[in-house]
Coordinates of C-alpha atoms and ligand atoms in Angstrom, one line a residue:
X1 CA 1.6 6.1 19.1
X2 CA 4.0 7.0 21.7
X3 CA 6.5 4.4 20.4
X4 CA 7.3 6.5 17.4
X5 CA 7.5 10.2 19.1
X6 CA 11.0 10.8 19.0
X7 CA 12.4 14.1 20.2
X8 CA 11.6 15.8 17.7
X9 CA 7.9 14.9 17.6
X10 CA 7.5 15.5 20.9
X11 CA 6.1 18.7 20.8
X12 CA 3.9 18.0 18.0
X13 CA 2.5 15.3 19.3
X14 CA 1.0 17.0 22.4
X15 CA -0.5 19.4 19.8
X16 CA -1.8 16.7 17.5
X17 CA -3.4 14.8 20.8
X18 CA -4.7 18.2 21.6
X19 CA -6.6 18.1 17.7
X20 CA -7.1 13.8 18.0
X21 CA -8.9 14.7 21.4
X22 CA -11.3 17.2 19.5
X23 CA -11.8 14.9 16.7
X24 CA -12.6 12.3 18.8
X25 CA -15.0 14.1 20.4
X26 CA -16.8 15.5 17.1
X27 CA -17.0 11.5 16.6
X28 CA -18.6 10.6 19.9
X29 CA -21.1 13.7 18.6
X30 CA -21.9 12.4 15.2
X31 CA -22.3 9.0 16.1
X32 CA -24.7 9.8 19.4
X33 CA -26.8 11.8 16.4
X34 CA -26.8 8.8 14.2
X35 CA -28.5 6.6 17.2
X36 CA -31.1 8.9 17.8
X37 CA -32.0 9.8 14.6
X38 CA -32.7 6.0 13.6
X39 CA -33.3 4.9 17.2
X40 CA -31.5 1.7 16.7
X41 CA -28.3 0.7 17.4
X42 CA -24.8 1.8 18.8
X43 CA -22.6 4.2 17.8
X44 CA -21.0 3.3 14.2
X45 CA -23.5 0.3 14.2
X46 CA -25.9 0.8 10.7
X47 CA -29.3 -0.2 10.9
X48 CA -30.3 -1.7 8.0
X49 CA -27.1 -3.8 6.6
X50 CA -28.5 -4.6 3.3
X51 CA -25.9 -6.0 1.3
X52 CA -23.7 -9.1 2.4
X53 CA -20.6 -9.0 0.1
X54 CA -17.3 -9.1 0.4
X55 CA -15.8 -6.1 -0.5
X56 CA -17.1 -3.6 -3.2
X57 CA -19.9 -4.4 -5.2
X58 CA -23.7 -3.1 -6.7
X59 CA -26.8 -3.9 -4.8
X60 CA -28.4 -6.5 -7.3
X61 CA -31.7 -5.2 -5.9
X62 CA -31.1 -1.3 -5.8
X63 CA -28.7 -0.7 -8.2
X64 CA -26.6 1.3 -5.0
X65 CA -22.7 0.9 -4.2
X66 CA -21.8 -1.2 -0.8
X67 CA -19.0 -1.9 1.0
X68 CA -19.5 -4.9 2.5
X69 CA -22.5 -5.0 4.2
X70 CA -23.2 -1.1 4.2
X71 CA -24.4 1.2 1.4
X72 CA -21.9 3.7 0.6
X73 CA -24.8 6.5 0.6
X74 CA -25.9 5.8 4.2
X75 CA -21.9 5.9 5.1
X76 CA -21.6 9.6 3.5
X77 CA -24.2 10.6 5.4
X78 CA -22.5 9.7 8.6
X79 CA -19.4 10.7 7.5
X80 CA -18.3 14.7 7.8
X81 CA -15.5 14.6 5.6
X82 CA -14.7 14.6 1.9
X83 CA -12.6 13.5 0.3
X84 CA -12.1 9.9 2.5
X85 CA -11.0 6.5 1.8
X86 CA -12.9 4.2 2.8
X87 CA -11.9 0.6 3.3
X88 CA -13.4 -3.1 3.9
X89 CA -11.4 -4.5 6.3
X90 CA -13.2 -8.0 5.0
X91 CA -11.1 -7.8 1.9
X92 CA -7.8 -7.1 3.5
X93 CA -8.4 -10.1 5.5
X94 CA -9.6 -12.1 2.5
X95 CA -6.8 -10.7 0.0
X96 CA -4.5 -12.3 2.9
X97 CA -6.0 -15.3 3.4
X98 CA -5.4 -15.7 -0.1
X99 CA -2.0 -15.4 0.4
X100 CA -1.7 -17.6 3.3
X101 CA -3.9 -20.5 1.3
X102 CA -1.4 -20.0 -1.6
X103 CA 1.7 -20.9 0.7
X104 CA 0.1 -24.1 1.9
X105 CA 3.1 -26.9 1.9
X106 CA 6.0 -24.8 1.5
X107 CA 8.2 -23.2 4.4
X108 CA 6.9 -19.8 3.6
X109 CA 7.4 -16.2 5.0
X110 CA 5.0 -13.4 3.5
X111 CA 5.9 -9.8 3.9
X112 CA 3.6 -7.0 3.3
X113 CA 5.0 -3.8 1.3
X114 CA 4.1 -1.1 4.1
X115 CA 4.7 1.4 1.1
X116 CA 1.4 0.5 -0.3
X117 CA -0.3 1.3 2.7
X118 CA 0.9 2.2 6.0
X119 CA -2.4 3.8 7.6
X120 CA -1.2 2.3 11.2
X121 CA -5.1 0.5 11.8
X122 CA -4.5 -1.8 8.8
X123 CA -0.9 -2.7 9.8
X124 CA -1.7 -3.6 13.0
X125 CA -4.5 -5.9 11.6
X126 CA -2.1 -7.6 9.4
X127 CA 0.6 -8.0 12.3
X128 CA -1.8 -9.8 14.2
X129 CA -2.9 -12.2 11.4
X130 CA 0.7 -12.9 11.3
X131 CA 2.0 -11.5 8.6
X132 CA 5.7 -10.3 8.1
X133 CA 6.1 -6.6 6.6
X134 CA 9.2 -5.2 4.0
X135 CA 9.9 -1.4 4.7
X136 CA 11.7 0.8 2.9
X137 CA 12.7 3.9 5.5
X138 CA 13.5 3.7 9.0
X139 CA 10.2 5.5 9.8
X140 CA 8.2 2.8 7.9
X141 CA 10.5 0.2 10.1
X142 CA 9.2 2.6 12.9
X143 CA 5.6 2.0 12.3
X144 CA 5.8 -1.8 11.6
X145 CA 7.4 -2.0 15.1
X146 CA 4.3 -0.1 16.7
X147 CA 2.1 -1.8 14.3
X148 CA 3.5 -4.8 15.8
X149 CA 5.3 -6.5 13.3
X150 CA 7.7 -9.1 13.9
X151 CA 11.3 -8.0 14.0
X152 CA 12.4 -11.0 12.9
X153 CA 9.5 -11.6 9.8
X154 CA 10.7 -8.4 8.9
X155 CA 12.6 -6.8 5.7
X156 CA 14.4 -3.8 5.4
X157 CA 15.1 -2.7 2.1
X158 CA 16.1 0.1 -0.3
X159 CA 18.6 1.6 -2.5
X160 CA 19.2 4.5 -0.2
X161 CA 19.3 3.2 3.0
X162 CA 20.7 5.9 6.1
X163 CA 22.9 5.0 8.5
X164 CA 20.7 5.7 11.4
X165 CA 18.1 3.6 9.6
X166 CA 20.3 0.7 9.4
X167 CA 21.8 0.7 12.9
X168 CA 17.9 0.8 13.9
X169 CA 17.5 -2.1 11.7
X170 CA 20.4 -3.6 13.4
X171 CA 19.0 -2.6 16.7
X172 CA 16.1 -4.4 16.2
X173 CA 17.0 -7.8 14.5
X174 CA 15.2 -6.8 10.7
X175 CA 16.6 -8.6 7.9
X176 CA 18.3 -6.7 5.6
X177 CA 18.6 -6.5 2.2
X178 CA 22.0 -5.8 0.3
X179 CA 21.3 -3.1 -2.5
X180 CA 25.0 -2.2 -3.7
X181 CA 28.6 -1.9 -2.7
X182 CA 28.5 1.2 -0.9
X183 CA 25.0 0.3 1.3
X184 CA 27.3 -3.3 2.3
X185 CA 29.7 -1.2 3.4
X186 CA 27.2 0.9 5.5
X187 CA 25.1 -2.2 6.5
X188 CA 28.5 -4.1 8.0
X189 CA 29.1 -0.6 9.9
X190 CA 25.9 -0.8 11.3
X191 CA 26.4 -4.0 12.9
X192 CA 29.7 -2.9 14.2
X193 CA 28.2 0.3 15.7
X194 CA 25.5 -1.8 17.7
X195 CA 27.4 -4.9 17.9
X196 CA 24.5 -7.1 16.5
X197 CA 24.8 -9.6 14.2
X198 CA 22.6 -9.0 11.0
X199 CA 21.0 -11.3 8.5
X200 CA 21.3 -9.8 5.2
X201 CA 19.9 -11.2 1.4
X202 CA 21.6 -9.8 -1.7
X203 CA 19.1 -8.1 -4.2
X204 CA 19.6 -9.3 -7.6
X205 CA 18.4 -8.1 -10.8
X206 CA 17.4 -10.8 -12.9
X207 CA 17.1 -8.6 -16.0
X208 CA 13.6 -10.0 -16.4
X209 CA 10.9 -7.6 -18.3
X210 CA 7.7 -7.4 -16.1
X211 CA 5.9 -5.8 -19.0
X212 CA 4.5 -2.8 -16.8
X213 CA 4.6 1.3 -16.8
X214 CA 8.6 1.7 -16.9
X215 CA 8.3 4.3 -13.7
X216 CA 7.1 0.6 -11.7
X217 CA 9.8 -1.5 -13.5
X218 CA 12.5 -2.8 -11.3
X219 CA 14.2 -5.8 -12.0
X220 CA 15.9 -4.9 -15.2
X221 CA 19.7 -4.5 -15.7
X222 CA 19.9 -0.5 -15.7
X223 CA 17.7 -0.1 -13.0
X224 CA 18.4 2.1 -10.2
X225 CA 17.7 -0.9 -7.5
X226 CA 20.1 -4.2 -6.7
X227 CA 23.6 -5.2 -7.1
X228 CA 26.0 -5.4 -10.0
X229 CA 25.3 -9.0 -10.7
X230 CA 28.8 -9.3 -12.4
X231 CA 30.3 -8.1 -9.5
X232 CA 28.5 -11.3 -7.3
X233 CA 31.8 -12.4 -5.9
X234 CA 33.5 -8.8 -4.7
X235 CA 29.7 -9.0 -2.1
X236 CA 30.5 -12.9 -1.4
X237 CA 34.2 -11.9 -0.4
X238 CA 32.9 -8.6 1.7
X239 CA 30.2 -10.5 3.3
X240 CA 33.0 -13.1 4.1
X241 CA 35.6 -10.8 5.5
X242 CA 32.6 -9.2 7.9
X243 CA 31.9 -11.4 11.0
X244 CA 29.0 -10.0 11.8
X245 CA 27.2 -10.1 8.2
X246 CA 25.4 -13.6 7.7
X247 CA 24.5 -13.7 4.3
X248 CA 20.7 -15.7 4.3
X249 CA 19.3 -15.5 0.7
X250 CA 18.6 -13.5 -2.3
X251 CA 16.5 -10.7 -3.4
X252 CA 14.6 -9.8 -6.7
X253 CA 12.0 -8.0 -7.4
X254 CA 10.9 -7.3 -10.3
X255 CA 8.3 -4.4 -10.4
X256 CA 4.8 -3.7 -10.1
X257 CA 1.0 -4.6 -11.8
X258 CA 2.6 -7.8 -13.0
X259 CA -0.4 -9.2 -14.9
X260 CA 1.8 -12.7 -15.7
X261 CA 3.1 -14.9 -13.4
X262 CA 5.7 -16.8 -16.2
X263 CA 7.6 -13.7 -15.8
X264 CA 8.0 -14.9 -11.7
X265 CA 9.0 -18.0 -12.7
X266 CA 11.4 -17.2 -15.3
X267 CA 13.5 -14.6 -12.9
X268 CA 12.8 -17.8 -9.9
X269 CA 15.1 -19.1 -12.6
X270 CA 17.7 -17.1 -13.0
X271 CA 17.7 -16.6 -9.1
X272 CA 17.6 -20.5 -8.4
X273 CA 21.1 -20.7 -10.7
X274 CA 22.4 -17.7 -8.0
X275 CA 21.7 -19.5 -5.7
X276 CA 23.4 -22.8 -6.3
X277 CA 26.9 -20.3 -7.1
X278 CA 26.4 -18.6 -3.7
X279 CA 25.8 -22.1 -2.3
X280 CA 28.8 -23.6 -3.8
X281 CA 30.5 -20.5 -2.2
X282 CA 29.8 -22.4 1.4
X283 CA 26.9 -20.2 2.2
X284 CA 23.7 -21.6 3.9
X285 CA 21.0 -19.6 2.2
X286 CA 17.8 -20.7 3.5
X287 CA 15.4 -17.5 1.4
X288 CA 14.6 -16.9 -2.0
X289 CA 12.5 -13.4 -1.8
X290 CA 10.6 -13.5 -5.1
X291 CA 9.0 -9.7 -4.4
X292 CA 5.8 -8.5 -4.9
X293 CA 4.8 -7.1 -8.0
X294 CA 1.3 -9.1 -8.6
X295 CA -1.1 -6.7 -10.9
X296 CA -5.2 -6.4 -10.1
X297 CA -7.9 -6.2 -12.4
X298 CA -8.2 -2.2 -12.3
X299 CA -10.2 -2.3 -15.6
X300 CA -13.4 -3.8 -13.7
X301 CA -13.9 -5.7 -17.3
X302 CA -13.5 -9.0 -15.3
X303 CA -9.9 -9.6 -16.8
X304 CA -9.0 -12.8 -15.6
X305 CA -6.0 -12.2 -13.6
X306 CA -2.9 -14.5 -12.2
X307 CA -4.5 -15.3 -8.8
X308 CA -1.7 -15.4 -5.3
X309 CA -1.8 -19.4 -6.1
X310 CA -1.3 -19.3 -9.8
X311 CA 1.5 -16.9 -8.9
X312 CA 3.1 -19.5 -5.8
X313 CA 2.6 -22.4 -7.7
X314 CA 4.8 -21.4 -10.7
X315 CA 7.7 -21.2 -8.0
X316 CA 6.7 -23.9 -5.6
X317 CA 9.0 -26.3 -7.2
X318 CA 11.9 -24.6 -7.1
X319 CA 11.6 -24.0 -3.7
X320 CA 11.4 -27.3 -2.7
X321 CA 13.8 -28.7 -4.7
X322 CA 16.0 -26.5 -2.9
X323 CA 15.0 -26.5 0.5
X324 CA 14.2 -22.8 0.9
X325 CA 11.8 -20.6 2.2
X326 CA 9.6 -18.5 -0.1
X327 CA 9.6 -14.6 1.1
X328 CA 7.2 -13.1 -1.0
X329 CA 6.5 -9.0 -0.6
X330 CA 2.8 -8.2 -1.7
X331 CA 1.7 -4.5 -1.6
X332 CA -0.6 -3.9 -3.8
X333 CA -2.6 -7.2 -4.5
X334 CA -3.5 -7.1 -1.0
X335 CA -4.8 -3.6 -0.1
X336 CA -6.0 -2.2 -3.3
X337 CA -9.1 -3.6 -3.8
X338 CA -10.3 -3.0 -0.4
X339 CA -10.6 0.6 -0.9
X340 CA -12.1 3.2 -3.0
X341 CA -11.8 7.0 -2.1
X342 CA -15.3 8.6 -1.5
X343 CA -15.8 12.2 -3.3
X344 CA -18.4 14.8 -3.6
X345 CA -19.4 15.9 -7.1
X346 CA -18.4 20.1 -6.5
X347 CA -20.5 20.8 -10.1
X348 CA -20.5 19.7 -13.4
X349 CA -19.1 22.1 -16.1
X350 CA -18.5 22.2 -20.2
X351 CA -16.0 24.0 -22.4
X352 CA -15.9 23.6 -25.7
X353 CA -17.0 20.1 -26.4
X354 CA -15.4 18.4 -22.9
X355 CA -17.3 18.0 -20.8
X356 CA -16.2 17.8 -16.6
X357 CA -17.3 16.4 -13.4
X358 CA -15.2 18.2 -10.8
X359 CA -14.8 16.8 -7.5
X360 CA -13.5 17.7 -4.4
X361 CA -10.8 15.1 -4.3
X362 CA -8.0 15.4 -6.8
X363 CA -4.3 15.1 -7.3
X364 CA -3.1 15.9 -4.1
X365 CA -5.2 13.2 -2.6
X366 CA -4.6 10.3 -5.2
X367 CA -2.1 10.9 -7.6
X368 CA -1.4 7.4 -9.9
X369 CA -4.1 8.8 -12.9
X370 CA -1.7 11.8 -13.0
X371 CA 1.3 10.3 -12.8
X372 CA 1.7 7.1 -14.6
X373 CA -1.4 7.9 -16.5
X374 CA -3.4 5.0 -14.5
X375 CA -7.1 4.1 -15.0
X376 CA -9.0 3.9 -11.7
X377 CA -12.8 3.0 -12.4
X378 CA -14.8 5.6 -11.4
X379 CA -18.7 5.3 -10.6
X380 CA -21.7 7.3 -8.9
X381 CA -22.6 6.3 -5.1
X382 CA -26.3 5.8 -6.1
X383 CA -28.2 4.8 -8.8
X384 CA -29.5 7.1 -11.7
X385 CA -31.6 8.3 -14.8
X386 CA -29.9 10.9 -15.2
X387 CA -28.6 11.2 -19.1
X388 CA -25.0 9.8 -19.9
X389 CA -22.2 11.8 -20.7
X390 CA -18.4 11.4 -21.8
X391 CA -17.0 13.6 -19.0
X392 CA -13.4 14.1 -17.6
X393 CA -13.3 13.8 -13.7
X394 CA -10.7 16.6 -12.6
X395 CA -9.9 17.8 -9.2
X396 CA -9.4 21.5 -8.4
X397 CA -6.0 21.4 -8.5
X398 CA -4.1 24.3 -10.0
X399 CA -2.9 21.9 -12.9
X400 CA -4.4 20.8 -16.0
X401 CA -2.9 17.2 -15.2
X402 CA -5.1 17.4 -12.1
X403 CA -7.5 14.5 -13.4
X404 CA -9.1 11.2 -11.5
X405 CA -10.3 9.9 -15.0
X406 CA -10.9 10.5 -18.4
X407 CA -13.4 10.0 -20.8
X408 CA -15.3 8.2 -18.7
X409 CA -19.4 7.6 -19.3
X410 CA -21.3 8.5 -16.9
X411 CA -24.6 9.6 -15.7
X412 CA -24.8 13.2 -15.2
X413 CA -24.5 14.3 -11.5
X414 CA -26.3 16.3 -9.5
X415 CA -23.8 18.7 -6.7
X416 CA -22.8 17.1 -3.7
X417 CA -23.4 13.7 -5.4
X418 CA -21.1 10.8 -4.6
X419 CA -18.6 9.4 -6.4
X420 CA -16.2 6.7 -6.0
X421 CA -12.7 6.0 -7.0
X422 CA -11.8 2.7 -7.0
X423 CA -8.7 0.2 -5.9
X424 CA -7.5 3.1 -4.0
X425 CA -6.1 1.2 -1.2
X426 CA -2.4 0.4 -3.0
X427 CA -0.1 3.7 -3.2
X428 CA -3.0 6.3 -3.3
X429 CA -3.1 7.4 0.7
X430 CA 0.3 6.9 1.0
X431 CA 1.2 9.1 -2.1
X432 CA -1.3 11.7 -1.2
X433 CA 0.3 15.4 -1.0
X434 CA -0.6 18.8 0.2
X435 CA -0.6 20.1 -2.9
X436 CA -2.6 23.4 -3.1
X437 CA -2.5 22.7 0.7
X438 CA -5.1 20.5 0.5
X439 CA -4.9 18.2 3.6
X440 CA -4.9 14.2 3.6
X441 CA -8.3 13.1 3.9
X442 CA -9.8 11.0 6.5
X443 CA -9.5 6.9 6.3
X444 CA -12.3 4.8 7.5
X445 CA -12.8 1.4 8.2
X446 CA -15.7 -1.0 7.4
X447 CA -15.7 -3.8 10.2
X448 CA -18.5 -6.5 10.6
X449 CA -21.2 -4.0 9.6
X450 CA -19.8 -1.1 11.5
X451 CA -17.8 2.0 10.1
X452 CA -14.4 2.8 12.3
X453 CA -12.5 5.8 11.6
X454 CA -8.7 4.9 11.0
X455 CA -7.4 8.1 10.6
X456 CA -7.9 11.9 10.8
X457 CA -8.3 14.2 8.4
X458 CA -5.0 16.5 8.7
X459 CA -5.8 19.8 9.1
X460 CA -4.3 23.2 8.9
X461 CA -2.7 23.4 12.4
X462 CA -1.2 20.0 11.9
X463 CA 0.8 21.7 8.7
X464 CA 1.1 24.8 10.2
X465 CA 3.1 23.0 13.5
X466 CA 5.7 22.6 11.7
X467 CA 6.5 26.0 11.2
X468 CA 5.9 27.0 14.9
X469 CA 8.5 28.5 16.7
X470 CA 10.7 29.4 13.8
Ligands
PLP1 C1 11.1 -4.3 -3.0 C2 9.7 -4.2 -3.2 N1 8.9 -5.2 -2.6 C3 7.6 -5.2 -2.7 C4 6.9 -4.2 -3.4 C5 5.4 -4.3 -3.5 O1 5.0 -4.4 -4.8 P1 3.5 -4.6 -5.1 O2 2.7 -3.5 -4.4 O3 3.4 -4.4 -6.6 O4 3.1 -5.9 -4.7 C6 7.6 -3.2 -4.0 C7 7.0 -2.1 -4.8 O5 7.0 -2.2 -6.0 C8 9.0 -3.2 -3.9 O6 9.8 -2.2 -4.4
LIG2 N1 3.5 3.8 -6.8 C1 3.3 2.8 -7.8 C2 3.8 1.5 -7.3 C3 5.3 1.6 -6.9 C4 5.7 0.3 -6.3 C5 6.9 0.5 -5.4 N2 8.1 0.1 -6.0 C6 1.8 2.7 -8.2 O1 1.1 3.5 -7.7 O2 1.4 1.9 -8.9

């Protein structure tokens, strides 16, 4: 972590080592307790690894939840915490494998959205598999670099870019993307300021509906994000007139839980015909960035969704007819369905003829059900008899909006049951909040059968060290 401790973090690093060093230790504790109590293996290492799937599933024999090869009961019981997500790093792997398989034959440069997801453990898994990373704030680019990411397989982008963000983009060698007249102009200073030459794709907006929640919708013509498209030839002619601006491709994406892949080839389209104008222009554009945008099955109904090679192969011709390289900028489709965030049922309550499950996570620690009014399947950790109910599953959050699912059946639960939330590895850490002053939960890791804490609960002192010496 030193990489990223700037001035400013300088102090509050030695305290948050100071807090990591306890926590650590409180680990070492737990774990040495484990062993002994079950008298077989090592720290972290579970005895009995019933299951053997990939990813999140019900034991066909005892009607428990796994992840992976553990039960998610036996984790809890390890784990001190709650709320905590909880991840298989087996799906990850597999989601990008996926991925990888998909670009088979064409020159090919997949990025992973860091936005998604930037607990530090999981970017640094994906560096090493090889995989490129798009960022959107100069501390995300900050991460990526200490994650280990590339420079060079790396894209900056954003509608709001800093100057100090840019320059260290610059710095570094990060391609950037071209989001209006104003962030050229800033970009092309950048590169004067640090003298470096940068590579730089123009973000179009095809004006292509992705069908999706319109707070996730991107790619239309009044969105907030890309260029003036009729304005094409006042960026060719800046770009141009910079020496050390070397325009490389073009940008689009069009939003996000995209559940149709003919809506990726109808903006490759519109994109291919932008290219051939910039082309004729006497520019060498060697990428076409299609995005991410690629929806998952959060229903658990077993929708049949647009897989990563139904989604490549509706583009794959283009890009070969044209000789480019396919940048494609995946977030959610490959960390969300590695996770689910593992609660405790607080109590179970009724007023007037709702009935509630309240849990200890909430709002502050996973926000999409509030906010775009996204389903998330919910289920218990463990099997049981217990009689159904139609109950709401609300946080104790100070707001009536404070709810991880509605009208959901489920057994009833006893206190201090577990209960999952699922597909919580896309834009559920990384939009968590102190709300209420809640802290963000703990993250941990499931990895060949053994469970590896990937981040620390915050805690009070970490949000109180930022008022110290005031
Ligand atoms: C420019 C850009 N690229 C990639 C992504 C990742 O999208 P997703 O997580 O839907 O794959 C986003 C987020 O929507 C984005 O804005
Ligand atoms: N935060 C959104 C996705 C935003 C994608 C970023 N442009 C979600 O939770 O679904």
């Amino acid at each position: 972590m030193q990489t990223i401790s700037g001035r400013s973090l300088a102090g509050r690093s030695s305290h948050v080592a100071r807090v990591s060093q306890r926590a650590r230790k409180a680990c070492v504790v737990r774990a040495a307790a484990a062993v002994e109590e079950k008298a077989v293996g090592t720290a972290w290492q579970f005895t009995q690894p019933a299951g053997k799937g990939l990813g999140w599933y019900t034991g066909a024999e005892d009607g428990y939840l796994y992840v992976d090869q553990l039960r998610v009961e036996d984790i809890r019981k390890q784990v001190p915490e709650s709320p905590f997500y909880l991840y298989s790093k087996n799906r990850i792997m597999h989601n990008y494998q996926a991925y990888k398989g998909a670009l088979e034959g064409l020159n090919s440069l997949p990025c992973y959205a860091v936005k998604a997801n930037n607990n530090l453990i999981i970017m640094k898994e994906l560096a090493a598999a090889g995989s490129g990373a798009v960022l959107v704030s100069g501390n995300e680019l900050k991460m990526a670099m200490a994650a280990g990411f590339d420079p060079s397989r790396t894209i900056f982008n954003g509608n709001g870019k800093l100057p100090w963000e840019l320059e260290l983009a610059a710095e570094k060698g990060v391609l950037i993307n071209i989001d209006s007249e104003f962030d050229l102009e800033n970009i092309a200073a950048a590169a004067r300021k640090t003298g470096k030459k940068v590579k730089v794709l123009l973000r179009i907006n095809p004006d292509v509906d992705p069908q999706v929640h319109p707070y996730v919708s991107t790619g239309l013509a009044g969105s907030k994000f890309g260029i003036r498209n009729s304005h094409i030839q006042w960026f060719l002619d800046a770009i141009r007139a910079e020496p050390l601006l070397e325009l490389v491709g073009v940008h689009s994406h069009l939003g996000s839980t995209i559940t149709k892949v003919n809506i990726f080839r109808d903006a490759a389209v519109i994109m291919c015909d932008f290219i051939k104008m910039i082309r004729a222009e006497g520019f060498q554009l060697q990428y076409l960035n299609i995005g991410g945008g690629l929806g998952i099955d959060y229903s658990h109904q077993g929708q049949v969704l647009p897989t990563p090679t139904d989604l490549i192969d509706t583009v794959r011709d283009i890009v070969k007819e044209l000789g480019l390289t396919l940048v494609i900028e995946p977030g959610r489709s490959m960390v969300a369905t590695s996770c689910a965030l593992v609660n405790t049922v607080t109590g179970v309550k009724t007023n007037g003829n709702k009935h509630f499950i309240v849990i200890d996570g909430s709002m502050a620690t996973l926000i999409r059900p509030s906010l775009y009014g996204a389903y998330q399947h919910i289920e218990l950790t463990k099997p049981s008899n217990a009689p159904q109910e139609v109950f709401d599953v609300v946080g104790p959050i100070c707001e009536s909006g404070d709810y991880l699912g509605k009208d959901r059946q489920l057994p009833t639960p006893e206190k201090g049951d577990g209960l999952v939330v699922h597909d919580a590895g896309a834009y559920c850490m990384s939009m968590a909040s102190n709300y209420n002053l809640k802290m963000r939960p703990a993250e941990y890791l499931v990895e060949e059968g053994r469970l590896r804490k990937v981040r620390h609960e915050e805690t009070l002192e970490h949000h109180m060290a930022v008022f110290e010496g005031l």
